[in-house]
Amino acid sequence: MDVGLVIAVILALGFAATNGIHDASNAIATLVATRAATPFQAILLASFFNLLGPFLVGAAVADTIAGTVTVPADEAIRVIGSGLAAAVGWNLITWKFGLPSSSSHALVGGLVGAALVEGGVNAVQWGGLDGLHPVGVFGVLIALAISPVRGALAALLVIRLIRLLAHRATRRWKAVTSGGQWVTSSALAFSHGANDSQKSVGVIAALLLAGGQTDSLQTPGWVIPACSIALTIGTALGGWRIIKTVGRRIYRIKSADGIASQSASAGVIFGASLAGAPTSTTQVVASSVIGVGGGRRRWRHVQWATVQAMGLAWVVTLPASALLAAVTFGVVQWLT
């Protein structure tokens, strides 16, 4: 196997790990913030269900990601490797500052930035929507833009339903909601693993095809377990900085709020996985927390300064990762 291909595959697994640090922390943020579980318990829970997700859901998201750029086979490894390096770098930068940035935006931005330098606008599959199925870059961006809105609206509806079912928070009700969070956190971690692990799977599939290791985008048997394990390692390393931002600095949530946020997010992400639509767990969970605040009619209690900082990070992520990838690809071209 070519050295460049090996490095690019390692970068893809590194992206899965940073994705786990970044996005999986959001799957357990509300569980920890409401003290339904300790950080250690929550990370173990998320790690286990993240590991299961990719094995039990199809590869529709992987196919979508693999079809975002079209470059010559002899340049594909350098293009994809540069995009991955930029995405990993951006993930680490935003993690360092505790910003819940989108790993999905970073990956798409990285791939597009490197592809544009290599072959111009024709190297990018711009696409759109084919029915409900996203195609190309625009399709991915549409899916990423819609999912937070769905998360917020779903959480708003769920918390209102919960309030109708429980007018008073008795001790027994608190015990039920605390236990319920374990269930909804598990579902969210499973959905996250099903969606996010596929992004690395799709990238590795494209790399192996470009490197002549396979004849199609069908991946060898080791790829899904490797990506799943890398994602799980990232989850186990934890993203405590981001847990604090999502679980405590957007809106002070209670147990019932955690159930509403997690169940809404899990439903949105799982549905997107079945449709082949990449989503950002970070954006969906953060938006669902805002939706919970709205569902309780406590908009003034939402920390809008935190929301603004997160929104800025989301907007900046795609162009920043694209620029990083463009520079990285230029350097790689010059060196090789």
CSV table of N, CA and C in Angstrom, one decimal, residues 178-233:
chain,number,residue,atom,x,y,z
A,178,SER,N,-34.8,10.9,35.5
A,178,SER,CA,-33.4,10.6,35.6
A,178,SER,C,-33.0,9.3,34.9
A,179,GLY,N,-33.8,8.2,35.1
A,179,GLY,CA,-33.6,7.0,34.4
A,179,GLY,C,-33.8,7.1,32.9
A,180,GLY,N,-34.8,7.9,32.5
A,180,GLY,CA,-35.2,8.0,31.1
A,180,GLY,C,-34.1,8.7,30.4
A,181,GLN,N,-33.3,9.5,31.0
A,181,GLN,CA,-32.1,10.1,30.3
A,181,GLN,C,-31.1,9.1,29.9
A,182,TRP,N,-30.9,8.1,30.7
A,182,TRP,CA,-30.0,7.0,30.3
A,182,TRP,C,-30.5,6.4,29.0
A,183,VAL,N,-31.8,6.2,28.8
A,183,VAL,CA,-32.3,5.6,27.6
A,183,VAL,C,-32.1,6.5,26.4
A,184,THR,N,-32.5,7.8,26.6
A,184,THR,CA,-32.4,8.7,25.5
A,184,THR,C,-31.0,9.1,25.1
A,185,SER,N,-30.1,9.1,26.1
A,185,SER,CA,-28.7,9.3,25.9
A,185,SER,C,-28.1,8.1,25.0
A,186,SER,N,-28.5,6.9,25.4
A,186,SER,CA,-28.1,5.7,24.6
A,186,SER,C,-28.5,5.8,23.2
A,187,ALA,N,-29.8,6.2,23.0
A,187,ALA,CA,-30.3,6.3,21.7
A,187,ALA,C,-29.6,7.4,20.9
A,188,LEU,N,-29.3,8.5,21.5
A,188,LEU,CA,-28.6,9.6,20.8
A,188,LEU,C,-27.1,9.2,20.5
A,189,ALA,N,-26.5,8.5,21.4
A,189,ALA,CA,-25.1,8.0,21.1
A,189,ALA,C,-25.1,7.0,20.0
A,190,PHE,N,-26.1,6.1,19.9
A,190,PHE,CA,-26.3,5.1,18.9
A,190,PHE,C,-26.5,5.9,17.5
A,191,SER,N,-27.3,6.9,17.5
A,191,SER,CA,-27.6,7.6,16.3
A,191,SER,C,-26.4,8.3,15.8
A,192,HIS,N,-25.6,8.9,16.8
A,192,HIS,CA,-24.4,9.6,16.4
A,192,HIS,C,-23.4,8.7,15.8
A,193,GLY,N,-23.2,7.5,16.4
A,193,GLY,CA,-22.3,6.5,15.8
A,193,GLY,C,-22.7,6.1,14.4
A,194,ALA,N,-24.0,5.9,14.2
A,194,ALA,CA,-24.6,5.5,12.9
A,194,ALA,C,-24.3,6.5,11.8
A,195,ASN,N,-24.4,7.8,12.2
A,195,ASN,CA,-24.3,8.9,11.2
A,195,ASN,C,-22.8,9.3,11.0
A,196,ASP,N,-22.1,9.6,12.1
A,196,ASP,CA,-20.8,10.2,12.0
A,196,ASP,C,-19.7,9.2,11.6
A,197,SER,N,-19.8,8.0,12.1
A,197,SER,CA,-18.8,7.0,11.7
A,197,SER,C,-18.8,6.8,10.2
A,198,GLN,N,-19.9,6.9,9.6
A,198,GLN,CA,-20.0,6.7,8.1
A,198,GLN,C,-19.3,7.8,7.3
A,199,LYS,N,-19.1,9.0,7.9
A,199,LYS,CA,-18.3,10.0,7.2
A,199,LYS,C,-16.9,9.6,6.9
A,200,SER,N,-16.3,9.0,8.0
A,200,SER,CA,-14.9,8.5,7.8
A,200,SER,C,-14.9,7.2,6.9
A,201,VAL,N,-15.9,6.4,7.0
A,201,VAL,CA,-16.0,5.2,6.1
A,201,VAL,C,-16.1,5.6,4.7
A,202,GLY,N,-16.9,6.7,4.4
A,202,GLY,CA,-17.0,7.1,3.0
A,202,GLY,C,-15.7,7.7,2.4
A,203,VAL,N,-15.0,8.4,3.3
A,203,VAL,CA,-13.7,9.0,2.9
A,203,VAL,C,-12.7,7.9,2.6
A,204,ILE,N,-12.6,6.9,3.5
A,204,ILE,CA,-11.7,5.8,3.3
A,204,ILE,C,-12.0,5.0,2.1
A,205,ALA,N,-13.3,4.8,1.8
A,205,ALA,CA,-13.8,4.1,0.6
A,205,ALA,C,-13.2,4.8,-0.6
A,206,ALA,N,-13.3,6.1,-0.6
A,206,ALA,CA,-12.9,6.9,-1.8
A,206,ALA,C,-11.3,6.8,-1.9
A,207,LEU,N,-10.6,6.8,-0.8
A,207,LEU,CA,-9.2,6.7,-0.8
A,207,LEU,C,-8.7,5.3,-1.3
A,208,LEU,N,-9.4,4.2,-0.8
A,208,LEU,CA,-9.0,2.9,-1.3
A,208,LEU,C,-9.3,2.7,-2.8
A,209,LEU,N,-10.3,3.3,-3.3
A,209,LEU,CA,-10.6,3.2,-4.7
A,209,LEU,C,-9.6,4.0,-5.5
A,210,ALA,N,-9.2,5.2,-5.0
A,210,ALA,CA,-8.2,6.0,-5.7
A,210,ALA,C,-6.9,5.3,-5.7
A,211,GLY,N,-6.6,4.6,-4.6
A,211,GLY,CA,-5.3,3.9,-4.5
A,211,GLY,C,-5.2,2.6,-5.1
A,212,GLY,N,-6.3,2.2,-5.8
A,212,GLY,CA,-6.3,0.9,-6.5
A,212,GLY,C,-6.4,-0.3,-5.6
A,213,GLN,N,-6.8,-0.1,-4.4
A,213,GLN,CA,-7.0,-1.2,-3.4
A,213,GLN,C,-8.4,-1.9,-3.6
A,214,THR,N,-9.3,-1.2,-4.2
A,214,THR,CA,-10.7,-1.7,-4.4
A,214,THR,C,-11.1,-1.3,-5.8
A,215,ASP,N,-12.2,-2.0,-6.3
A,215,ASP,CA,-12.7,-1.7,-7.6
A,215,ASP,C,-14.0,-0.8,-7.6
A,216,SER,N,-14.5,-0.6,-6.3
A,216,SER,CA,-15.7,0.2,-6.2
A,216,SER,C,-15.7,0.9,-4.8
A,217,LEU,N,-16.7,1.6,-4.5
A,217,LEU,CA,-16.8,2.2,-3.2
A,217,LEU,C,-17.3,1.3,-2.1
A,218,GLN,N,-17.4,0.0,-2.4
A,218,GLN,CA,-17.7,-1.0,-1.4
A,218,GLN,C,-16.4,-1.2,-0.5
A,219,THR,N,-16.6,-1.0,0.8
A,219,THR,CA,-15.4,-1.0,1.7
A,219,THR,C,-15.1,-2.4,2.1
A,220,PRO,N,-13.8,-2.7,2.3
A,220,PRO,CA,-13.4,-4.0,2.9
A,220,PRO,C,-13.9,-4.1,4.4
A,221,GLY,N,-13.9,-5.3,4.9
A,221,GLY,CA,-14.6,-5.6,6.2
A,221,GLY,C,-13.9,-4.9,7.3
A,222,TRP,N,-12.7,-4.4,7.2
A,222,TRP,CA,-12.0,-3.8,8.4
A,222,TRP,C,-12.4,-2.4,8.5
A,223,VAL,N,-12.9,-1.7,7.5
A,223,VAL,CA,-13.1,-0.3,7.5
A,223,VAL,C,-14.1,0.2,8.6
A,224,ILE,N,-15.3,-0.4,8.6
A,224,ILE,CA,-16.3,0.0,9.5
A,224,ILE,C,-15.9,-0.2,11.0
A,225,PRO,N,-15.3,-1.4,11.3
A,225,PRO,CA,-14.8,-1.5,12.7
A,225,PRO,C,-13.7,-0.5,13.1
A,226,ALA,N,-12.8,-0.3,12.2
A,226,ALA,CA,-11.7,0.7,12.4
A,226,ALA,C,-12.3,2.1,12.7
A,227,CYS,N,-13.2,2.5,11.9
A,227,CYS,CA,-13.8,3.9,12.1
A,227,CYS,C,-14.6,3.9,13.3
A,228,SER,N,-15.3,2.9,13.6
A,228,SER,CA,-16.1,2.8,14.8
A,228,SER,C,-15.3,2.8,16.1
A,229,ILE,N,-14.2,2.1,16.1
A,229,ILE,CA,-13.3,2.1,17.2
A,229,ILE,C,-12.6,3.4,17.4
A,230,ALA,N,-12.2,4.1,16.3
A,230,ALA,CA,-11.6,5.4,16.4
A,230,ALA,C,-12.5,6.4,17.0
A,231,LEU,N,-13.8,6.4,16.5
A,231,LEU,CA,-14.8,7.3,17.0
A,231,LEU,C,-15.0,7.0,18.5
A,232,THR,N,-15.0,5.7,18.9
A,232,THR,CA,-15.2,5.4,20.3
A,232,THR,C,-14.0,5.8,21.2
A,233,ILE,N,-12.8,5.7,20.7
A,233,ILE,CA,-11.6,6.2,21.4
A,233,ILE,C,-11.7,7.7,21.6
